[in-house]
XYZ file of C-alpha atoms in Angstrom:
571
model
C -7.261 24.258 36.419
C -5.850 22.154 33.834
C -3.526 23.977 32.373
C -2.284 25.764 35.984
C -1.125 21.881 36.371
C 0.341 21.391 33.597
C 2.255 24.819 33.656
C 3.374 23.755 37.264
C 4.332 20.160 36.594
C 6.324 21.697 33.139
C 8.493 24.097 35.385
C 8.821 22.098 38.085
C 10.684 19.228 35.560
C 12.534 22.104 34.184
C 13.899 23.251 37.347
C 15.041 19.501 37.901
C 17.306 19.179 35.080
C 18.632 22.660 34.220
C 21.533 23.629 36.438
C 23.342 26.166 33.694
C 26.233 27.894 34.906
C 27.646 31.604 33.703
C 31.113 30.492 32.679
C 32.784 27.749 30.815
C 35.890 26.191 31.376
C 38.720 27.077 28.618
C 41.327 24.804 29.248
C 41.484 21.943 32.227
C 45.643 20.923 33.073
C 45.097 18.029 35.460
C 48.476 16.188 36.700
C 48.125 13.138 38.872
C 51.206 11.559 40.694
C 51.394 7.616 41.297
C 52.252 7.017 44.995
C 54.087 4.276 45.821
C 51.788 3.368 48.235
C 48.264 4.215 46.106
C 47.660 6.776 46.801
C 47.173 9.794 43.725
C 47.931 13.231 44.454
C 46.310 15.520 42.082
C 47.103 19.446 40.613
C 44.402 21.021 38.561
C 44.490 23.859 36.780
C 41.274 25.509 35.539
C 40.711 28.418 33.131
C 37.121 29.342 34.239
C 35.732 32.465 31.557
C 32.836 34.074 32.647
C 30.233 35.554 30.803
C 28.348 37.809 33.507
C 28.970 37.426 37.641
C 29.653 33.901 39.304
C 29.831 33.759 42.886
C 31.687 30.337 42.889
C 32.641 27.465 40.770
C 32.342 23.890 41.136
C 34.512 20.985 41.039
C 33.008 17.712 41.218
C 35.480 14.864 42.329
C 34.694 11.247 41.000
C 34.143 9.197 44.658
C 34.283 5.250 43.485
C 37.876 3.524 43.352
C 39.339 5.523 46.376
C 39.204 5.572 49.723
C 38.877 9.504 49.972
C 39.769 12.859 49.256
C 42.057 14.416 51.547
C 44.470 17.692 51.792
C 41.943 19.503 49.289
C 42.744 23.566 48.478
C 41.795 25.721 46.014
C 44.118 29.016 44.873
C 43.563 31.401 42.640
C 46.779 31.873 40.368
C 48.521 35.083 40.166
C 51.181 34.615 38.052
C 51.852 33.129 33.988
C 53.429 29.797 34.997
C 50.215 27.482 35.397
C 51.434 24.129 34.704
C 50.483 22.104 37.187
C 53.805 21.057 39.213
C 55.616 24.343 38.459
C 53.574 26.997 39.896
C 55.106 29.214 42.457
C 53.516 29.650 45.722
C 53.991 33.138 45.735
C 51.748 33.107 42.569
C 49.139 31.093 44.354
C 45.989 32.957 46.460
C 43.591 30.478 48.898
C 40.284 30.625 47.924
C 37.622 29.532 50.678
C 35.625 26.826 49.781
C 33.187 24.331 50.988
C 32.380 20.506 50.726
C 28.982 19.752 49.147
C 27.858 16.364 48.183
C 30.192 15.719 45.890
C 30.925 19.005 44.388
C 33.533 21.150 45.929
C 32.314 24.448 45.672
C 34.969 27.473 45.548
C 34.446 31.397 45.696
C 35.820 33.421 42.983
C 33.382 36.507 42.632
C 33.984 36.601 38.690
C 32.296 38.910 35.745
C 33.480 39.461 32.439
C 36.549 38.248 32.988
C 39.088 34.323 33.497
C 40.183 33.337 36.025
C 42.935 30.326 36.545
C 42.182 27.993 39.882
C 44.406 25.771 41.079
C 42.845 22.405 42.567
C 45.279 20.266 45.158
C 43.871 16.965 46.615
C 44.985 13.299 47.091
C 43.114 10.378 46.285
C 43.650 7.686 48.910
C 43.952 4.504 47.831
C 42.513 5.176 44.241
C 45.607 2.727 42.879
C 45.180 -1.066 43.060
C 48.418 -2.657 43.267
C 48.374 -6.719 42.511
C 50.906 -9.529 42.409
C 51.215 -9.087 38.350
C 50.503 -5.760 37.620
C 49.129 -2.377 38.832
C 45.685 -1.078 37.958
C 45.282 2.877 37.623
C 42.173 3.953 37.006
C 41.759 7.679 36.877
C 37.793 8.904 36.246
C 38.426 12.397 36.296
C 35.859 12.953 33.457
C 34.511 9.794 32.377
C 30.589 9.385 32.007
C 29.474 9.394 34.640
C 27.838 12.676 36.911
C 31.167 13.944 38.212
C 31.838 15.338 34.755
C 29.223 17.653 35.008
C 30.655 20.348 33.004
C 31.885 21.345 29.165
C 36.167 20.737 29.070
C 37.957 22.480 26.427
C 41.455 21.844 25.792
C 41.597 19.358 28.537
C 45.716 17.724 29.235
C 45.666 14.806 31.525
C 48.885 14.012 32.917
C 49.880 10.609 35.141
C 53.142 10.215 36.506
C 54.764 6.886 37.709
C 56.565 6.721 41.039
C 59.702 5.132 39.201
C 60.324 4.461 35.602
C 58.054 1.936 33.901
C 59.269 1.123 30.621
C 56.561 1.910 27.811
C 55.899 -1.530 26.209
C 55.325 -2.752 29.900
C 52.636 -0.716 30.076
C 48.961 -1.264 28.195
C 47.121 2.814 27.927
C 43.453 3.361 27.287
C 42.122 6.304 26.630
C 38.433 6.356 25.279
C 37.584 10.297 24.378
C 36.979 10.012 20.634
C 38.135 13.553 20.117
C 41.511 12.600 22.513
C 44.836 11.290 21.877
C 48.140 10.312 23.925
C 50.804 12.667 22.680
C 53.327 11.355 24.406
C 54.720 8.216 26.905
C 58.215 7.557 28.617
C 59.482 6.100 31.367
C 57.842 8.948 33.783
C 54.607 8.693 32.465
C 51.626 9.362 29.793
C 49.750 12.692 28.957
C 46.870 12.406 27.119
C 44.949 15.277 25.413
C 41.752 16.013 24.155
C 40.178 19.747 22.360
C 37.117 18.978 23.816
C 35.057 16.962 25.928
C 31.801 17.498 26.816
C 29.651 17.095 29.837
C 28.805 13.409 30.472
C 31.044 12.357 27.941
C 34.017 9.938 28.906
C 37.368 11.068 28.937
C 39.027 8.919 31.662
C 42.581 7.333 31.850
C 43.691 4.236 32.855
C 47.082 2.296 32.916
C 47.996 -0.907 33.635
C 51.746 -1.223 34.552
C 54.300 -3.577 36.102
C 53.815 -3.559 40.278
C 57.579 -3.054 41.123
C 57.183 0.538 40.948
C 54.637 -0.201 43.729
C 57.396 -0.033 46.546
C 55.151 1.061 49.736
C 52.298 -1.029 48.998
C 50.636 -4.576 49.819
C 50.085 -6.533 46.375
C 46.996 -9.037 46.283
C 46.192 -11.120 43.919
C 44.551 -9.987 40.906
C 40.794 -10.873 40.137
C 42.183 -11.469 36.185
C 45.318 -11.853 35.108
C 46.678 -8.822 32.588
C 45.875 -10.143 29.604
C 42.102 -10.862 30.676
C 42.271 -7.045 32.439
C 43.060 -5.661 28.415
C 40.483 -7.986 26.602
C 37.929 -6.833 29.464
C 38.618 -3.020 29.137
C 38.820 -3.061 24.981
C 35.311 -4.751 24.838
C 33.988 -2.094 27.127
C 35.421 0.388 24.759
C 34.338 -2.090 21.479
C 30.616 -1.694 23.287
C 30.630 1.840 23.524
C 31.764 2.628 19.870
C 29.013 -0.126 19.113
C 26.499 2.152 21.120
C 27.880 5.413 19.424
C 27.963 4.144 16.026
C 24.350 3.037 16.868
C 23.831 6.736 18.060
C 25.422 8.087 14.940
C 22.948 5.874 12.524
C 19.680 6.964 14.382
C 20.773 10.516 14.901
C 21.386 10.486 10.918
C 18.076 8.914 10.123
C 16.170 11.122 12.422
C 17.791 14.021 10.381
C 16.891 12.586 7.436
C 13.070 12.168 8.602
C 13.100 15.696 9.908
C 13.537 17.292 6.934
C 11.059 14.751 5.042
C 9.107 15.560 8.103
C 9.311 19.451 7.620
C 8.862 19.521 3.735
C 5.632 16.938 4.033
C 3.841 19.705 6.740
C 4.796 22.296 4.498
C 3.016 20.762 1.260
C 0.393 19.914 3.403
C -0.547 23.049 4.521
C -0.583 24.393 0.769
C -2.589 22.024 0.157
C -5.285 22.454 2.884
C -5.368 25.919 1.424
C -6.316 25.145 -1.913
C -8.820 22.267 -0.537
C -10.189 24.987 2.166
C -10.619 27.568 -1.247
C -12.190 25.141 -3.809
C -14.401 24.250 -0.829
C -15.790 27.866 -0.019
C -19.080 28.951 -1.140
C -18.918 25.283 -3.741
C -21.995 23.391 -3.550
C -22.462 20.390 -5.291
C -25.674 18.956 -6.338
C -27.812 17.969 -3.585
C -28.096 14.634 -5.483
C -24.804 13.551 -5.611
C -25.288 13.293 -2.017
C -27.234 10.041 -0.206
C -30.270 10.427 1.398
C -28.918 9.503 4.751
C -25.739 11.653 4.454
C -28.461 14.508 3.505
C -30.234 13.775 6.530
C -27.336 13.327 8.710
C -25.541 16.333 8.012
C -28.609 18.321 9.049
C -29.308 16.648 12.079
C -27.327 14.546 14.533
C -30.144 13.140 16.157
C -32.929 12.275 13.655
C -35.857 10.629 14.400
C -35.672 6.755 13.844
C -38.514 7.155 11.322
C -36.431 9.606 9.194
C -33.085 7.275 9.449
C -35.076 4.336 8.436
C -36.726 6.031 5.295
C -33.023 7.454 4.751
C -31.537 4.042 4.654
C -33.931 2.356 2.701
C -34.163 4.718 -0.251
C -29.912 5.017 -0.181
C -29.933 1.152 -0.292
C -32.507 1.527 -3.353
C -30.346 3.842 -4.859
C -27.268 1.532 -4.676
C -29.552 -0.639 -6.641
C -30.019 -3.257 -3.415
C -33.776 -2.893 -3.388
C -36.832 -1.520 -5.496
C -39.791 -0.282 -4.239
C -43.508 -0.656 -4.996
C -46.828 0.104 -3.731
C -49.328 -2.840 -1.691
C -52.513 -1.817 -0.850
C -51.600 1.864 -0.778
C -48.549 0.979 1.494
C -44.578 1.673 0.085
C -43.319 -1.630 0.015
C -39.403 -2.494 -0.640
C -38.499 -5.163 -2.109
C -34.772 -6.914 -2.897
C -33.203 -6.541 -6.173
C -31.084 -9.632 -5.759
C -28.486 -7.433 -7.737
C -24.656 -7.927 -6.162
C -23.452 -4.257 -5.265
C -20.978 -3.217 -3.032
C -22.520 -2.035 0.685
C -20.970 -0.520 3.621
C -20.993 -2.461 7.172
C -24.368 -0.670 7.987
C -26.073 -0.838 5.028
C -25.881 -4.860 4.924
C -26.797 -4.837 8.539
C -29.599 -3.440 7.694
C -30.697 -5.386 4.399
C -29.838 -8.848 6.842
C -32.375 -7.454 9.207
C -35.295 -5.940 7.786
C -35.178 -9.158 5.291
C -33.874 -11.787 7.042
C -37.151 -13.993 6.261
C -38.596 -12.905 3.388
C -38.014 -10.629 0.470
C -39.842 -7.697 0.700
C -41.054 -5.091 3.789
C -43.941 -2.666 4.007
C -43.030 0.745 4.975
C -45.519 1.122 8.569
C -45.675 1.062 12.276
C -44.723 -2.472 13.087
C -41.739 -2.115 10.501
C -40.341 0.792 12.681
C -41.087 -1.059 15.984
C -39.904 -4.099 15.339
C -36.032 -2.715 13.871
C -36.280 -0.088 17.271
C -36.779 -2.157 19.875
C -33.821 -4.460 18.560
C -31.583 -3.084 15.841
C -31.326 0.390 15.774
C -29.073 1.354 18.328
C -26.195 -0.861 16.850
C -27.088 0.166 13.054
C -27.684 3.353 13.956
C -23.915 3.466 15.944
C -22.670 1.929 12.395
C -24.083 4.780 10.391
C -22.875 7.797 12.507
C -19.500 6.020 11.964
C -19.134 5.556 8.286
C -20.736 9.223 8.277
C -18.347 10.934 10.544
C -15.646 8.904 8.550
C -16.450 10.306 5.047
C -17.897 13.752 6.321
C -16.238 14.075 9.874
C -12.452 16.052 10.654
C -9.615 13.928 9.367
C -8.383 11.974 11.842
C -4.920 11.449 10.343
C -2.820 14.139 11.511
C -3.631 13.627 14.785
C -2.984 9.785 14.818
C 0.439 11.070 12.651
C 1.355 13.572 16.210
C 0.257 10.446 18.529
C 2.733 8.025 16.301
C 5.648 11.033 16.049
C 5.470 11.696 20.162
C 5.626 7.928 20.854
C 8.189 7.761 18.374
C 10.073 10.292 20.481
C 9.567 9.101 23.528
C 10.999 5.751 22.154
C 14.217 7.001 20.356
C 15.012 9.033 23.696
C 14.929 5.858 25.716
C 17.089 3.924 23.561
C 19.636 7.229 23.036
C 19.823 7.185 26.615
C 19.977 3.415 27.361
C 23.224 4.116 24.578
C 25.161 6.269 26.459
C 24.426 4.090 29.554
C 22.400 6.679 31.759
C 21.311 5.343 35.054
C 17.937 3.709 34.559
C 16.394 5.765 37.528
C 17.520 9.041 35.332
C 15.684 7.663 32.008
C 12.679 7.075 34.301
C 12.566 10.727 35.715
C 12.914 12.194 31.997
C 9.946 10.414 30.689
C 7.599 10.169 33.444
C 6.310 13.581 33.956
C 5.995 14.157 29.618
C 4.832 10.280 29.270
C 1.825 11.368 31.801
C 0.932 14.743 30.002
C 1.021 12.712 26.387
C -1.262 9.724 28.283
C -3.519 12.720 29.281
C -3.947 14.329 25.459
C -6.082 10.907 24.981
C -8.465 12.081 27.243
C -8.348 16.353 26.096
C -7.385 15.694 22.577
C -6.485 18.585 21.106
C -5.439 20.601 24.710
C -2.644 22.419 23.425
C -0.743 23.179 26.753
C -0.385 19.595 27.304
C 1.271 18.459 23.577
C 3.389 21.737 24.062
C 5.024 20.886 27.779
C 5.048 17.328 26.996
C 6.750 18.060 23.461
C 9.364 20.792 25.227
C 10.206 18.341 28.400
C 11.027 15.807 25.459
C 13.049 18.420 23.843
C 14.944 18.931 26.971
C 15.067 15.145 27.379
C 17.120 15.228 24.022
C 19.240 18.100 25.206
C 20.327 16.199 28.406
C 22.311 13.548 25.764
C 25.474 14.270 25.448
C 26.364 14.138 21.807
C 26.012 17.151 20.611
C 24.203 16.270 16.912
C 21.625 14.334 18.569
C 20.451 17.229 20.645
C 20.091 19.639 17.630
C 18.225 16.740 16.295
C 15.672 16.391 18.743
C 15.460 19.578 19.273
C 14.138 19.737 15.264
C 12.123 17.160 15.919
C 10.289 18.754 18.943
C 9.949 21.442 17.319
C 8.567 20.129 14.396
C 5.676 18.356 16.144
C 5.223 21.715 18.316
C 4.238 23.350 14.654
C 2.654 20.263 13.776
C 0.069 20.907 17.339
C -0.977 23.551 15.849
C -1.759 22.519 12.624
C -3.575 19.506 13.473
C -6.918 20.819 13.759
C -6.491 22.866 10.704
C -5.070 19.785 8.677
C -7.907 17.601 9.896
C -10.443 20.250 8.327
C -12.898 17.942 5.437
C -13.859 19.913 2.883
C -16.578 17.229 1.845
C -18.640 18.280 5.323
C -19.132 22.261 4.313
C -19.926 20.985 0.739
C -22.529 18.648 1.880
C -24.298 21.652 3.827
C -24.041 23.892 1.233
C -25.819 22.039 -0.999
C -28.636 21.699 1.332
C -28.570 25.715 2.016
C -28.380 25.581 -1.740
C -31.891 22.888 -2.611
C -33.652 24.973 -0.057
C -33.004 28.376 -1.502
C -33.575 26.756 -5.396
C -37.162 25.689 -3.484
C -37.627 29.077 -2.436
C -37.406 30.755 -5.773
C -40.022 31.106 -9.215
C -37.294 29.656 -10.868
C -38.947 26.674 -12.681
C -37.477 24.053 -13.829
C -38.464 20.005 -14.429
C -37.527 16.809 -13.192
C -37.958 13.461 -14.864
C -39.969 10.378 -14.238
C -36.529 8.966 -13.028
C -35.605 11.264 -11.204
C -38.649 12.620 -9.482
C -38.616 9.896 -6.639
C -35.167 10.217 -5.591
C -35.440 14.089 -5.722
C -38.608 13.508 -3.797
C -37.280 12.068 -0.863
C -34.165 14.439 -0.306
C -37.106 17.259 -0.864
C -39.264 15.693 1.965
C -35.811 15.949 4.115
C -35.219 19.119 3.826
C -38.796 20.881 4.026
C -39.342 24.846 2.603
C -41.710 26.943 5.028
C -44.930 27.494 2.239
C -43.552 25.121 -0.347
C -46.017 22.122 -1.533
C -44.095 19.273 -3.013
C -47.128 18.617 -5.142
C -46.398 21.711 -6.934
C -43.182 19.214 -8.395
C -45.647 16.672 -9.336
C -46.263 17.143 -13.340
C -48.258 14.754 -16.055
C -45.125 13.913 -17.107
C -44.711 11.295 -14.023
C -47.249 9.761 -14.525
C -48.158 6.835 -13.760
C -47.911 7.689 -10.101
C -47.749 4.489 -8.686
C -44.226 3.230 -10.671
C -42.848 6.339 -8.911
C -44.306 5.703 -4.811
C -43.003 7.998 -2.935
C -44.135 10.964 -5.152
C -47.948 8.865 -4.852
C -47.737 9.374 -1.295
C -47.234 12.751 -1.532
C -49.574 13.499 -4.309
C -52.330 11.763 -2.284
C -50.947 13.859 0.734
C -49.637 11.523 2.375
C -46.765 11.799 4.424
C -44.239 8.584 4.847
C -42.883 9.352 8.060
C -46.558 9.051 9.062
C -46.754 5.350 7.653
C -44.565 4.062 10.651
C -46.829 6.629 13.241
C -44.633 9.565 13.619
C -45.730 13.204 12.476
C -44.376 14.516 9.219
C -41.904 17.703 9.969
């Protein structure tokens, strides 16, 4: 049920964002005319090239700074001649077209083929005319969501109403691929090989008002000089933000491939780990006699844990043990050795008042009834930490996707996208990455979240930074997959085949002897791991003796079983 949501929720944000159209525009001719009363009448010329059938083609008009669009048409040109403000009527054909929210939407019933449209409209009141100087500010593909489509060889002409000497006049013209190739007294054209969706590419002009001969000047809300600081630290902002852009798109490059090459050595080298790991088993000794008992059995009996834990401790040298009465007694060494968190838990515990314990029932109940569920928590933990899957690559894909999610946000807050439009992006692939805490290793969610991202990165407009997220999602998709793998410990199948290993050695004639030294500690793993029909007393030689400097094999060659000191049946 799950992953039915997930797949839903994916599509569904997919749907919401991808709007791709079969053509692209080839060249854009736009001409605007400076009324002298404010208004801006506009030809267009667009070279639409279509790749497979297109019903209709849109043309989304920019609505702030105006006070409407009127006398709209759309033709279909006939003829060569399509510069705008030379074009024959008898080489023009009306389209039918219809008003949508802001997109003008015109039927052209192309395939395989271009086709040149011609756009007339006026702008009403999209001039404003002040006491020292006029203000012309033509969006026509700035930023902003009217320039929802790819421009190639886009020409931007504005004409004055009258002549306007050049160095009266201040030009901006922000498209970093763009230029103004030329400026007279009759106007400006600007020109740019490209500009892409989103990107900005709008004109404006600042000129003298007495040009302005059918309108009503007001006062200006800055005088001229304040109008050209105010525009050129807009611009000085938005190189600021691209040149920002530019330095993490770089870096992110630069960490992809680091990124790529460190995945790939890391899955050679999980192979050779995973192949010196198969079928090795080291000696069962090398091992502790709690890890031993813990990687047979997640749930041992308290009596076996405690035994565990007290010989390991011995064997770190932080206790000895004896014999009272009969009864294995441990004692402190008061030798300095290094001990994990649970192991000096359990030393401040069991000898908090005195030096030495004896190994029996009221030893058990007293460290159950108040210690062992927080020592035992301790030891599962440094266990599953030396033994358990490597939890690095996954904390490495957690870091990587927040990583993401943050560069996104900032590349986006960059190129100024509306904060409501950041907040759809993220939301639906922040909620499937908050959900992979809960299923950690659910594939379908890391893979929609990681391609919603991808398409998060896609919706920027440079076009660098969306091949570079797109790397980068990619990468961490590869990286899903290899998590598990990468997290595999090799120490957890050699711990298990060493036991497989002592238990087969105990099943075979193979004789062999153990030394006074070493018969305890081999005694107690032996006890751990108990052989159907083997008799540890068998071990038990003359060579050991005396019995009582080694206890634990004393127990056992009196038959006596130490899990039955603290009142719990041997296995």
């Amino acid at each position: 049920m799950l992953n039915k949501l997930v797949i839903i929720a994916g599509f569904l944000w997919l749907f919401a964002i991808a709007d791709a159209a079969a053509y692209t525009v080839e060249e854009a001719k736009v001409r605007a005319w400076i009324q002298p009363n404010g208004d801006v009448t506009v030809n267009e010329v667009f070279h639409y090239s279509f790749t497979e059938y297109e019903e209709e083609v849109g043309r989304t008009l920019y609505r702030e700074g105006h006070s409407g669009v009127d006398d709209f048409e759309a033709y279909a040109i006939t003829g060569s001649n399509d510069e705008p403000g030379f074009i024959q009527s008898a080489d023009l054909t009306m389209l039918d077209y219809e008003y949508g929210d802001e997109t003008v939407w015109t039927t052209v019933d192309g395939e395989y083929e271009t086709i040149k449209v011609f756009y007339t409209y006026t702008l009403e009141d999209a001039v404003r005319v002040y006491e020292e100087y006029t203000d012309a500010y033509l969006p026509f593909f700035s930023d902003g969501s009217h320039h929802d489509e790819d421009m190639n060889e886009l020409y931007i002409d504005v004409i004055f109403p009258g002549p306007v000497p050049p160095d009266q006049t201040e030009v901006f013209f922000p498209d970093r691929n763009g230029e103004i190739t030329h400026q007279d007294e009759s106007g400006v054209r600007f020109y740019t090989p490209s500009s892409p969706m989103f990107t900005n590419s709008e004109v404006r002009i600042l000129f003298p008002s007495d040009v302005m001969t059918e309108a009503n000047p007001v006062p200006a809300p800055m005088s001229l000089n304040e109008a050209v600081q105010d525009q050129e630290a807009i611009y000085a902002e938005a190189d600021k933000n691209f040149e920002q852009q530019s330095a993490i798109g770089s870096a992110v490059k630069w960490f992809n491939i680091f990124l790529i090459i460190a995945i790939i050595l890391s899955v050679i080298l999980m192979f050779i780990m995973r192949k010196r790991a198969s079928g090795h088993a080291e000696n069962v000794m090398n091992f502790t006699p709690l890890a031993v008992l813990f990687g047979q059995n997640e749930k041992p009996k308290q009596s076996e844990s405690l035994l565990a834990a007290l010989y390991t401790l011995k064997e770190k040298g932080a206790l000895t043990t004896g014999m009272n009465s009969d009864h294995l007694t441990f004692q402190k060494s008061g030798q300095s050795v290094p001990l994990t968190k649970s192991e000096q838990f359990l030393l401040d515990t069991l000898f908090k008042t005195h030096d030495e314990v004896t190994l029996n029932e009221s030893l058990l109940q007293e460290f159950s009834s108040q210690h062992y569920a927080k020592w035992e928590k301790l030891a599962k933990k440094e266990f599953n930490a030396q033994f358990g899957p490597n939890k690095r690559p996954l904390l490495l894909l957690r870091i990587l996707m927040g990583l993401m999610f943050v560069l996104l946000v900032i590349n986006h807050l960059l190129e100024n996208s509306h904060p409501a439009a950041i907040f759809i992006f993220v939301f639906v692939p922040g909620i499937l990455f908050a959900l992979t805490f809960k299923f950690t290793l659910n594939k379908w969610l890391w893979m929609i979240a990681i391609f919603l991202n991808i398409f998060t990165g896609i919706a920027l407009t440079d076009i660098g930074l969306n091949l570079t997220f797109l790397t980068y999602g990619l990468t961490l998709a590869v990286l899903v997959f290899l998590v598990k793998p990468l997290s595999f410990n090799y120490k957890k199948p050699q711990l298990e085949d060493s036991i497989l290993s002592f238990k087969y050695m105990l099943t075979t004639d193979d004789s062999f002897s153990i030394t006074k030294d070493a018969i305890d500690p081999w005694m107690i793993r032996a006890i751990q791991m108990p052989v159907h029909g083997v008799d540890l007393k068998d071990y038990i030689h003359q060579d050991h003796q005396p019995l009582k400097a080694v206890p634990l094999t004393y127990l056992v060659a009196k038959g006596v079983h130490p899990y039955e000191m603290m009142g719990e049946k041997s296995v």
